[in-house]
């Protein structure tokens, strides 16, 4: 972005929000989540935003991540913050061992003040809900994956380069894959895959944006993250960090067309899509 602006390229348009919420209500509106000391509560958290990444914390508590996108993780781990990309799901167990009235909310003060959160209230406790900033965390899928390479080798590898063309179409950024943005007029580009074969998609992000990647009708195994081999972590949405690489293995077992895209709405609307045709 800095280099583009220095060359005189304008900024691309983005989306902002005046209000956000949990289960349809802003923080401070609606009943609290009521718990008792000693309970173990399983939270299923979906980021239903079309454009935003969410980071949630509950002061004085930790989240034991047990599943991602509905798939049990190879290694359960305790984290102070849940970092959830667009359309990602996290299942986490919280030990209710810190009585009080707390704000379960976004770590961003601006987003939390705009409504992103809900109140967690222990039995026999009352008062103003409290918020304390959590310890810092770098979210890393490798925390929940087994180390080392997967036992299955791909039959084919697909390399995809993600680029950004700032403000290239009426002020909006264009997002081509391998230099070609998806055309809604022609439904192209299309990649042909063979039914029953295992494929590895290797993506390199040449932009500073984070991209939540999704392959329709498939569950994939995350096999490399930033050059580190991993195995056992099965998902259907994975965040590709700025200037990062990721590899996803999947079996082409769904005949017909399947869409691969970035779940960030403005990115997919402006080119970040490709069709896989399985026959």
PDB file of C-alpha atoms in Angstrom:
ATOM      1  CA  UNK A   1       0.000   0.000   0.000  1.00  0.00           C
ATOM      2  CA  UNK A   2       2.767   2.461   0.934  1.00  0.00           C
ATOM      3  CA  UNK A   3       4.553   1.808  -2.356  1.00  0.00           C
ATOM      4  CA  UNK A   4       1.361   2.256  -4.361  1.00  0.00           C
ATOM      5  CA  UNK A   5       0.500   5.525  -2.629  1.00  0.00           C
ATOM      6  CA  UNK A   6       4.037   6.783  -3.222  1.00  0.00           C
ATOM      7  CA  UNK A   7       3.498   6.185  -6.954  1.00  0.00           C
ATOM      8  CA  UNK A   8       0.339   8.269  -6.848  1.00  0.00           C
ATOM      9  CA  UNK A   9      -2.109   5.343  -6.954  1.00  0.00           C
ATOM     10  CA  UNK A  10      -5.265   6.206  -4.976  1.00  0.00           C
ATOM     11  CA  UNK A  11      -6.633   4.126  -2.124  1.00  0.00           C
ATOM     12  CA  UNK A  12      -9.327   1.574  -2.917  1.00  0.00           C
ATOM     13  CA  UNK A  13     -12.763   1.871  -1.351  1.00  0.00           C
ATOM     14  CA  UNK A  14     -13.486  -0.122   1.806  1.00  0.00           C
ATOM     15  CA  UNK A  15     -16.588  -0.733   3.943  1.00  0.00           C
ATOM     16  CA  UNK A  16     -17.192   0.642   7.436  1.00  0.00           C
ATOM     17  CA  UNK A  17     -19.899  -0.051  10.001  1.00  0.00           C
ATOM     18  CA  UNK A  18     -21.733   2.061  12.540  1.00  0.00           C
ATOM     19  CA  UNK A  19     -23.019  -0.836  14.632  1.00  0.00           C
ATOM     20  CA  UNK A  20     -22.035  -4.439  15.275  1.00  0.00           C
ATOM     21  CA  UNK A  21     -23.398  -7.080  17.601  1.00  0.00           C
ATOM     22  CA  UNK A  22     -23.630 -10.638  18.911  1.00  0.00           C
ATOM     23  CA  UNK A  23     -26.727 -12.719  18.105  1.00  0.00           C
ATOM     24  CA  UNK A  24     -28.439  -9.672  16.662  1.00  0.00           C
ATOM     25  CA  UNK A  25     -27.927  -7.356  19.645  1.00  0.00           C
ATOM     26  CA  UNK A  26     -25.379  -4.731  20.532  1.00  0.00           C
ATOM     27  CA  UNK A  27     -23.356  -5.031  23.735  1.00  0.00           C
ATOM     28  CA  UNK A  28     -25.519  -3.931  26.677  1.00  0.00           C
ATOM     29  CA  UNK A  29     -28.807  -4.844  25.024  1.00  0.00           C
ATOM     30  CA  UNK A  30     -30.670  -8.055  25.661  1.00  0.00           C
ATOM     31  CA  UNK A  31     -30.195 -10.638  28.436  1.00  0.00           C
ATOM     32  CA  UNK A  32     -26.699 -11.705  29.544  1.00  0.00           C
ATOM     33  CA  UNK A  33     -25.223 -15.165  29.231  1.00  0.00           C
ATOM     34  CA  UNK A  34     -25.853 -16.553  32.737  1.00  0.00           C
ATOM     35  CA  UNK A  35     -23.372 -19.064  34.179  1.00  0.00           C
ATOM     36  CA  UNK A  36     -22.449 -20.676  37.490  1.00  0.00           C
ATOM     37  CA  UNK A  37     -19.033 -21.048  39.075  1.00  0.00           C
ATOM     38  CA  UNK A  38     -17.495 -24.394  38.138  1.00  0.00           C
ATOM     39  CA  UNK A  39     -19.401 -24.829  34.904  1.00  0.00           C
ATOM     40  CA  UNK A  40     -17.683 -25.787  31.671  1.00  0.00           C
ATOM     41  CA  UNK A  41     -19.376 -23.913  28.830  1.00  0.00           C
ATOM     42  CA  UNK A  42     -18.942 -24.870  25.183  1.00  0.00           C
ATOM     43  CA  UNK A  43     -19.063 -21.840  22.887  1.00  0.00           C
ATOM     44  CA  UNK A  44     -19.743 -22.183  19.171  1.00  0.00           C
ATOM     45  CA  UNK A  45     -18.641 -18.897  17.602  1.00  0.00           C
ATOM     46  CA  UNK A  46     -19.350 -17.945  13.983  1.00  0.00           C
ATOM     47  CA  UNK A  47     -17.984 -14.808  12.378  1.00  0.00           C
ATOM     48  CA  UNK A  48     -20.940 -13.884  10.179  1.00  0.00           C
ATOM     49  CA  UNK A  49     -19.459 -10.613   8.950  1.00  0.00           C
ATOM     50  CA  UNK A  50     -18.965 -10.256   5.213  1.00  0.00           C
ATOM     51  CA  UNK A  51     -15.750  -8.269   5.585  1.00  0.00           C
ATOM     52  CA  UNK A  52     -14.404  -8.162   9.152  1.00  0.00           C
ATOM     53  CA  UNK A  53     -12.001 -10.297  11.206  1.00  0.00           C
ATOM     54  CA  UNK A  54     -13.027 -10.615  14.854  1.00  0.00           C
ATOM     55  CA  UNK A  55     -10.896 -11.066  17.981  1.00  0.00           C
ATOM     56  CA  UNK A  56     -12.850 -12.018  21.100  1.00  0.00           C
ATOM     57  CA  UNK A  57     -11.773 -12.225  24.739  1.00  0.00           C
ATOM     58  CA  UNK A  58     -13.424 -12.884  28.116  1.00  0.00           C
ATOM     59  CA  UNK A  59     -11.398 -11.222  30.901  1.00  0.00           C
ATOM     60  CA  UNK A  60     -10.002 -13.649  33.464  1.00  0.00           C
ATOM     61  CA  UNK A  61     -10.835 -16.697  31.324  1.00  0.00           C
ATOM     62  CA  UNK A  62      -9.212 -18.760  28.592  1.00  0.00           C
ATOM     63  CA  UNK A  63     -10.658 -20.626  25.633  1.00  0.00           C
ATOM     64  CA  UNK A  64      -9.754 -24.265  25.044  1.00  0.00           C
ATOM     65  CA  UNK A  65     -10.114 -24.618  21.273  1.00  0.00           C
ATOM     66  CA  UNK A  66     -11.539 -28.057  20.482  1.00  0.00           C
ATOM     67  CA  UNK A  67     -12.749 -27.652  16.885  1.00  0.00           C
ATOM     68  CA  UNK A  68     -12.342 -25.328  13.904  1.00  0.00           C
ATOM     69  CA  UNK A  69     -15.036 -25.128  11.207  1.00  0.00           C
ATOM     70  CA  UNK A  70     -16.769 -28.074  12.857  1.00  0.00           C
ATOM     71  CA  UNK A  71     -13.727 -30.356  12.642  1.00  0.00           C
ATOM     72  CA  UNK A  72     -11.979 -31.543  15.849  1.00  0.00           C
ATOM     73  CA  UNK A  73      -8.451 -30.145  16.020  1.00  0.00           C
ATOM     74  CA  UNK A  74      -5.501 -32.553  16.332  1.00  0.00           C
ATOM     75  CA  UNK A  75      -4.198 -30.582  19.327  1.00  0.00           C
ATOM     76  CA  UNK A  76      -6.509 -28.795  21.730  1.00  0.00           C
ATOM     77  CA  UNK A  77      -4.955 -25.628  23.145  1.00  0.00           C
ATOM     78  CA  UNK A  78      -5.812 -22.866  25.616  1.00  0.00           C
ATOM     79  CA  UNK A  79      -5.698 -19.334  24.218  1.00  0.00           C
ATOM     80  CA  UNK A  80      -6.659 -15.962  25.741  1.00  0.00           C
ATOM     81  CA  UNK A  81      -8.178 -14.634  22.496  1.00  0.00           C
ATOM     82  CA  UNK A  82     -10.181 -16.115  19.632  1.00  0.00           C
ATOM     83  CA  UNK A  83      -9.168 -14.642  16.286  1.00  0.00           C
ATOM     84  CA  UNK A  84     -11.829 -15.502  13.704  1.00  0.00           C
ATOM     85  CA  UNK A  85     -11.822 -14.675  10.014  1.00  0.00           C
ATOM     86  CA  UNK A  86     -14.894 -14.072   7.895  1.00  0.00           C
ATOM     87  CA  UNK A  87     -17.097 -17.225   7.870  1.00  0.00           C
ATOM     88  CA  UNK A  88     -14.789 -19.150  10.214  1.00  0.00           C
ATOM     89  CA  UNK A  89     -16.198 -21.102  13.144  1.00  0.00           C
ATOM     90  CA  UNK A  90     -14.483 -21.873  16.428  1.00  0.00           C
ATOM     91  CA  UNK A  91     -15.685 -24.260  19.128  1.00  0.00           C
ATOM     92  CA  UNK A  92     -14.073 -23.622  22.503  1.00  0.00           C
ATOM     93  CA  UNK A  93     -14.633 -24.708  26.102  1.00  0.00           C
ATOM     94  CA  UNK A  94     -14.463 -22.072  28.849  1.00  0.00           C
ATOM     95  CA  UNK A  95     -13.999 -22.994  32.516  1.00  0.00           C
ATOM     96  CA  UNK A  96     -16.183 -20.627  34.521  1.00  0.00           C
ATOM     97  CA  UNK A  97     -13.785 -20.068  37.385  1.00  0.00           C
ATOM     98  CA  UNK A  98     -13.595 -16.276  37.716  1.00  0.00           C
ATOM     99  CA  UNK A  99     -16.905 -15.048  39.232  1.00  0.00           C
ATOM    100  CA  UNK A 100     -18.173 -11.616  38.315  1.00  0.00           C
ATOM    101  CA  UNK A 101     -19.980  -9.773  35.564  1.00  0.00           C
ATOM    102  CA  UNK A 102     -17.800  -9.611  32.466  1.00  0.00           C
ATOM    103  CA  UNK A 103     -17.811  -8.390  28.892  1.00  0.00           C
ATOM    104  CA  UNK A 104     -17.179 -11.079  26.311  1.00  0.00           C
ATOM    105  CA  UNK A 105     -16.154  -8.755  23.522  1.00  0.00           C
ATOM    106  CA  UNK A 106     -13.898  -7.701  20.713  1.00  0.00           C
ATOM    107  CA  UNK A 107     -10.381  -6.676  21.694  1.00  0.00           C
ATOM    108  CA  UNK A 108     -10.747  -3.564  19.518  1.00  0.00           C
ATOM    109  CA  UNK A 109     -12.038  -0.741  21.705  1.00  0.00           C
ATOM    110  CA  UNK A 110     -13.762   0.899  18.732  1.00  0.00           C
ATOM    111  CA  UNK A 111     -15.594  -2.269  17.714  1.00  0.00           C
ATOM    112  CA  UNK A 112     -16.522  -3.190  21.282  1.00  0.00           C
ATOM    113  CA  UNK A 113     -17.857   0.300  21.917  1.00  0.00           C
ATOM    114  CA  UNK A 114     -19.875  -0.016  18.706  1.00  0.00           C
ATOM    115  CA  UNK A 115     -21.574  -3.105  20.129  1.00  0.00           C
ATOM    116  CA  UNK A 116     -19.357  -6.110  19.425  1.00  0.00           C
ATOM    117  CA  UNK A 117     -19.816  -8.135  22.585  1.00  0.00           C
ATOM    118  CA  UNK A 118     -22.181  -9.616  25.114  1.00  0.00           C
ATOM    119  CA  UNK A 119     -22.337  -9.789  28.920  1.00  0.00           C
ATOM    120  CA  UNK A 120     -21.426 -12.949  30.865  1.00  0.00           C
ATOM    121  CA  UNK A 121     -22.975 -12.888  34.325  1.00  0.00           C
ATOM    122  CA  UNK A 122     -22.226 -15.345  37.129  1.00  0.00           C
ATOM    123  CA  UNK A 123     -25.034 -16.421  39.448  1.00  0.00           C
ATOM    124  CA  UNK A 124     -25.399 -14.188  42.537  1.00  0.00           C
ATOM    125  CA  UNK A 125     -23.231 -11.481  40.964  1.00  0.00           C
ATOM    126  CA  UNK A 126     -24.327  -8.053  39.810  1.00  0.00           C
ATOM    127  CA  UNK A 127     -22.923  -4.694  38.863  1.00  0.00           C
ATOM    128  CA  UNK A 128     -21.445  -2.995  35.838  1.00  0.00           C
ATOM    129  CA  UNK A 129     -19.903  -5.458  33.377  1.00  0.00           C
ATOM    130  CA  UNK A 130     -16.110  -5.260  33.458  1.00  0.00           C
ATOM    131  CA  UNK A 131     -13.625  -5.369  30.627  1.00  0.00           C
ATOM    132  CA  UNK A 132      -9.873  -5.901  30.931  1.00  0.00           C
ATOM    133  CA  UNK A 133      -7.572  -6.086  27.943  1.00  0.00           C
ATOM    134  CA  UNK A 134      -6.281  -9.654  27.425  1.00  0.00           C
ATOM    135  CA  UNK A 135      -2.621 -10.603  27.056  1.00  0.00           C
ATOM    136  CA  UNK A 136      -1.270 -10.234  23.546  1.00  0.00           C
ATOM    137  CA  UNK A 137      -1.600 -13.197  21.224  1.00  0.00           C
ATOM    138  CA  UNK A 138      -0.400 -14.049  17.741  1.00  0.00           C
ATOM    139  CA  UNK A 139      -3.026 -16.416  16.350  1.00  0.00           C
ATOM    140  CA  UNK A 140      -1.332 -19.348  14.653  1.00  0.00           C
ATOM    141  CA  UNK A 141      -3.093 -22.377  13.152  1.00  0.00           C
ATOM    142  CA  UNK A 142       0.055 -24.395  13.854  1.00  0.00           C
ATOM    143  CA  UNK A 143      -0.925 -24.299  17.539  1.00  0.00           C
ATOM    144  CA  UNK A 144      -3.796 -26.667  16.750  1.00  0.00           C
ATOM    145  CA  UNK A 145      -2.159 -28.851  14.062  1.00  0.00           C
ATOM    146  CA  UNK A 146       0.187 -31.802  14.272  1.00  0.00           C
ATOM    147  CA  UNK A 147       3.770 -31.003  13.324  1.00  0.00           C
ATOM    148  CA  UNK A 148       5.391 -32.574  10.291  1.00  0.00           C
ATOM    149  CA  UNK A 149       4.291 -33.403   6.789  1.00  0.00           C
ATOM    150  CA  UNK A 150       1.064 -35.128   5.938  1.00  0.00           C
ATOM    151  CA  UNK A 151       1.253 -38.828   5.114  1.00  0.00           C
ATOM    152  CA  UNK A 152      -0.637 -38.305   1.845  1.00  0.00           C
ATOM    153  CA  UNK A 153       1.137 -36.789  -1.119  1.00  0.00           C
ATOM    154  CA  UNK A 154      -0.825 -34.804  -3.699  1.00  0.00           C
ATOM    155  CA  UNK A 155      -1.348 -36.095  -7.204  1.00  0.00           C
ATOM    156  CA  UNK A 156      -1.222 -32.553  -8.559  1.00  0.00           C
ATOM    157  CA  UNK A 157      -0.204 -29.101  -7.317  1.00  0.00           C
ATOM    158  CA  UNK A 158      -1.930 -25.828  -8.201  1.00  0.00           C
ATOM    159  CA  UNK A 159       0.080 -22.639  -7.587  1.00  0.00           C
ATOM    160  CA  UNK A 160      -1.901 -19.423  -7.143  1.00  0.00           C
ATOM    161  CA  UNK A 161      -0.484 -15.916  -6.752  1.00  0.00           C
ATOM    162  CA  UNK A 162      -2.697 -13.350  -4.993  1.00  0.00           C
ATOM    163  CA  UNK A 163      -2.185  -9.738  -6.047  1.00  0.00           C
ATOM    164  CA  UNK A 164      -3.888  -6.391  -5.490  1.00  0.00           C
ATOM    165  CA  UNK A 165      -4.381  -3.601  -8.000  1.00  0.00           C
ATOM    166  CA  UNK A 166      -5.184  -0.536  -5.966  1.00  0.00           C
ATOM    167  CA  UNK A 167      -8.275   1.417  -7.062  1.00  0.00           C
ATOM    168  CA  UNK A 168      -8.102  -0.187 -10.508  1.00  0.00           C
ATOM    169  CA  UNK A 169     -11.856  -0.232 -11.211  1.00  0.00           C
ATOM    170  CA  UNK A 170     -13.759   2.962 -10.406  1.00  0.00           C
ATOM    171  CA  UNK A 171     -11.907   3.335  -7.137  1.00  0.00           C
ATOM    172  CA  UNK A 172     -12.238  -0.287  -6.038  1.00  0.00           C
ATOM    173  CA  UNK A 173      -9.292  -2.654  -5.686  1.00  0.00           C
ATOM    174  CA  UNK A 174      -9.006  -5.544  -8.163  1.00  0.00           C
ATOM    175  CA  UNK A 175      -7.893  -8.964  -6.877  1.00  0.00           C
ATOM    176  CA  UNK A 176      -6.496 -11.239  -9.622  1.00  0.00           C
ATOM    177  CA  UNK A 177      -5.320 -14.829  -9.161  1.00  0.00           C
ATOM    178  CA  UNK A 178      -2.274 -15.579 -11.311  1.00  0.00           C
ATOM    179  CA  UNK A 179      -2.846 -12.224 -12.952  1.00  0.00           C
ATOM    180  CA  UNK A 180      -6.469 -12.887 -13.973  1.00  0.00           C
ATOM    181  CA  UNK A 181      -9.469 -11.493 -12.043  1.00  0.00           C
ATOM    182  CA  UNK A 182     -12.638 -13.598 -12.185  1.00  0.00           C
ATOM    183  CA  UNK A 183     -15.216 -12.394 -14.703  1.00  0.00           C
ATOM    184  CA  UNK A 184     -18.887 -12.602 -13.711  1.00  0.00           C
ATOM    185  CA  UNK A 185     -19.783 -12.143 -17.380  1.00  0.00           C
ATOM    186  CA  UNK A 186     -17.915 -15.258 -18.561  1.00  0.00           C
ATOM    187  CA  UNK A 187     -17.660 -17.290 -15.315  1.00  0.00           C
ATOM    188  CA  UNK A 188     -13.935 -17.694 -15.890  1.00  0.00           C
ATOM    189  CA  UNK A 189     -11.206 -18.630 -15.138  1.00  0.00           C
ATOM    190  CA  UNK A 190     -11.944 -22.348 -14.660  1.00  0.00           C
ATOM    191  CA  UNK A 191      -9.467 -25.025 -13.559  1.00  0.00           C
ATOM    192  CA  UNK A 192     -10.140 -28.648 -14.475  1.00  0.00           C
ATOM    193  CA  UNK A 193      -9.581 -31.290 -11.803  1.00  0.00           C
ATOM    194  CA  UNK A 194      -9.962 -35.066 -12.008  1.00  0.00           C
ATOM    195  CA  UNK A 195     -12.423 -36.815  -9.741  1.00  0.00           C
ATOM    196  CA  UNK A 196     -10.790 -38.842  -6.969  1.00  0.00           C
ATOM    197  CA  UNK A 197      -7.395 -37.139  -7.256  1.00  0.00           C
ATOM    198  CA  UNK A 198      -5.763 -35.309  -4.360  1.00  0.00           C
ATOM    199  CA  UNK A 199      -4.740 -31.725  -5.106  1.00  0.00           C
ATOM    200  CA  UNK A 200      -2.544 -29.252  -3.289  1.00  0.00           C
ATOM    201  CA  UNK A 201      -3.353 -25.561  -3.671  1.00  0.00           C
ATOM    202  CA  UNK A 202      -0.294 -23.448  -2.853  1.00  0.00           C
ATOM    203  CA  UNK A 203      -1.132 -19.790  -2.386  1.00  0.00           C
ATOM    204  CA  UNK A 204       1.308 -16.911  -2.119  1.00  0.00           C
ATOM    205  CA  UNK A 205      -0.092 -13.585  -0.962  1.00  0.00           C
ATOM    206  CA  UNK A 206       1.659 -10.656  -2.631  1.00  0.00           C
ATOM    207  CA  UNK A 207      -0.543  -8.145  -0.782  1.00  0.00           C
ATOM    208  CA  UNK A 208      -0.661  -6.856   2.790  1.00  0.00           C
ATOM    209  CA  UNK A 209      -4.313  -7.891   3.228  1.00  0.00           C
ATOM    210  CA  UNK A 210      -5.519 -10.967   5.101  1.00  0.00           C
ATOM    211  CA  UNK A 211      -7.667 -13.290   2.994  1.00  0.00           C
ATOM    212  CA  UNK A 212     -10.112 -15.856   4.432  1.00  0.00           C
ATOM    213  CA  UNK A 213     -10.021 -18.585   1.770  1.00  0.00           C
ATOM    214  CA  UNK A 214     -12.925 -20.970   1.137  1.00  0.00           C
ATOM    215  CA  UNK A 215     -13.452 -23.922  -1.192  1.00  0.00           C
ATOM    216  CA  UNK A 216     -17.117 -24.788  -1.635  1.00  0.00           C
ATOM    217  CA  UNK A 217     -18.347 -28.357  -1.045  1.00  0.00           C
ATOM    218  CA  UNK A 218     -14.972 -29.559   0.248  1.00  0.00           C
ATOM    219  CA  UNK A 219     -13.043 -29.890   3.476  1.00  0.00           C
ATOM    220  CA  UNK A 220      -9.295 -29.449   3.063  1.00  0.00           C
ATOM    221  CA  UNK A 221      -6.232 -30.285   5.119  1.00  0.00           C
ATOM    222  CA  UNK A 222      -3.867 -27.396   5.863  1.00  0.00           C
ATOM    223  CA  UNK A 223      -0.472 -28.849   4.925  1.00  0.00           C
ATOM    224  CA  UNK A 224       1.869 -25.827   4.978  1.00  0.00           C
ATOM    225  CA  UNK A 225       1.665 -22.532   6.866  1.00  0.00           C
ATOM    226  CA  UNK A 226       4.309 -19.893   6.144  1.00  0.00           C
ATOM    227  CA  UNK A 227       6.624 -22.655   4.935  1.00  0.00           C
ATOM    228  CA  UNK A 228       6.077 -24.932   7.950  1.00  0.00           C
ATOM    229  CA  UNK A 229       4.633 -28.387   7.153  1.00  0.00           C
ATOM    230  CA  UNK A 230       1.532 -29.306   9.165  1.00  0.00           C
ATOM    231  CA  UNK A 231      -0.905 -32.195   9.187  1.00  0.00           C
ATOM    232  CA  UNK A 232      -4.270 -33.160  10.568  1.00  0.00           C
ATOM    233  CA  UNK A 233      -5.852 -29.690  10.607  1.00  0.00           C
ATOM    234  CA  UNK A 234      -9.056 -29.912   8.568  1.00  0.00           C
ATOM    235  CA  UNK A 235     -11.012 -26.782   7.698  1.00  0.00           C
ATOM    236  CA  UNK A 236     -13.113 -25.181   4.992  1.00  0.00           C
ATOM    237  CA  UNK A 237     -12.008 -21.575   5.636  1.00  0.00           C
ATOM    238  CA  UNK A 238      -8.429 -20.548   6.370  1.00  0.00           C
ATOM    239  CA  UNK A 239      -6.899 -17.092   6.721  1.00  0.00           C
ATOM    240  CA  UNK A 240      -3.948 -16.302   4.467  1.00  0.00           C
ATOM    241  CA  UNK A 241      -1.890 -13.570   6.118  1.00  0.00           C
ATOM    242  CA  UNK A 242      -0.291 -10.597   4.392  1.00  0.00           C
ATOM    243  CA  UNK A 243       2.770 -11.653   2.343  1.00  0.00           C
ATOM    244  CA  UNK A 244       2.301 -15.192   3.650  1.00  0.00           C
ATOM    245  CA  UNK A 245       2.051 -18.606   2.011  1.00  0.00           C
ATOM    246  CA  UNK A 246      -0.344 -21.470   2.743  1.00  0.00           C
ATOM    247  CA  UNK A 247      -0.982 -24.892   1.196  1.00  0.00           C
ATOM    248  CA  UNK A 248      -4.325 -26.702   1.223  1.00  0.00           C
ATOM    249  CA  UNK A 249      -4.831 -30.353   0.244  1.00  0.00           C
ATOM    250  CA  UNK A 250      -8.217 -31.621  -0.907  1.00  0.00           C
ATOM    251  CA  UNK A 251      -9.658 -34.583  -2.760  1.00  0.00           C
ATOM    252  CA  UNK A 252     -11.704 -33.698  -5.824  1.00  0.00           C
ATOM    253  CA  UNK A 253     -14.751 -35.752  -4.859  1.00  0.00           C
ATOM    254  CA  UNK A 254     -17.542 -33.343  -5.819  1.00  0.00           C
ATOM    255  CA  UNK A 255     -18.482 -33.557  -9.519  1.00  0.00           C
ATOM    256  CA  UNK A 256     -19.324 -30.379 -11.339  1.00  0.00           C
ATOM    257  CA  UNK A 257     -18.311 -26.817 -10.488  1.00  0.00           C
ATOM    258  CA  UNK A 258     -16.981 -25.702  -7.086  1.00  0.00           C
ATOM    259  CA  UNK A 259     -16.098 -22.101  -6.280  1.00  0.00           C
ATOM    260  CA  UNK A 260     -12.810 -21.173  -4.599  1.00  0.00           C
ATOM    261  CA  UNK A 261     -12.731 -17.617  -3.335  1.00  0.00           C
ATOM    262  CA  UNK A 262     -11.773 -15.113  -0.688  1.00  0.00           C
ATOM    263  CA  UNK A 263     -14.653 -14.710   1.767  1.00  0.00           C
ATOM    264  CA  UNK A 264     -13.981 -10.993   2.106  1.00  0.00           C
ATOM    265  CA  UNK A 265     -16.945  -9.719   0.098  1.00  0.00           C
ATOM    266  CA  UNK A 266     -15.186  -6.835  -1.651  1.00  0.00           C
ATOM    267  CA  UNK A 267     -12.294  -9.094  -2.632  1.00  0.00           C
ATOM    268  CA  UNK A 268     -14.472 -11.779  -4.225  1.00  0.00           C
ATOM    269  CA  UNK A 269     -16.729  -9.191  -5.871  1.00  0.00           C
ATOM    270  CA  UNK A 270     -13.673  -7.707  -7.560  1.00  0.00           C
ATOM    271  CA  UNK A 271     -11.906 -10.748  -8.896  1.00  0.00           C
ATOM    272  CA  UNK A 272     -10.754 -13.051  -6.076  1.00  0.00           C
ATOM    273  CA  UNK A 273     -12.570 -16.165  -7.320  1.00  0.00           C
ATOM    274  CA  UNK A 274     -11.865 -19.189  -9.477  1.00  0.00           C
ATOM    275  CA  UNK A 275     -14.004 -22.169 -10.486  1.00  0.00           C
ATOM    276  CA  UNK A 276     -12.854 -25.784 -10.203  1.00  0.00           C
ATOM    277  CA  UNK A 277     -14.493 -28.182 -12.646  1.00  0.00           C
ATOM    278  CA  UNK A 278     -14.432 -31.802 -11.525  1.00  0.00           C
ATOM    279  CA  UNK A 279     -15.119 -34.567 -14.021  1.00  0.00           C
TER     280      UNK A 279
END
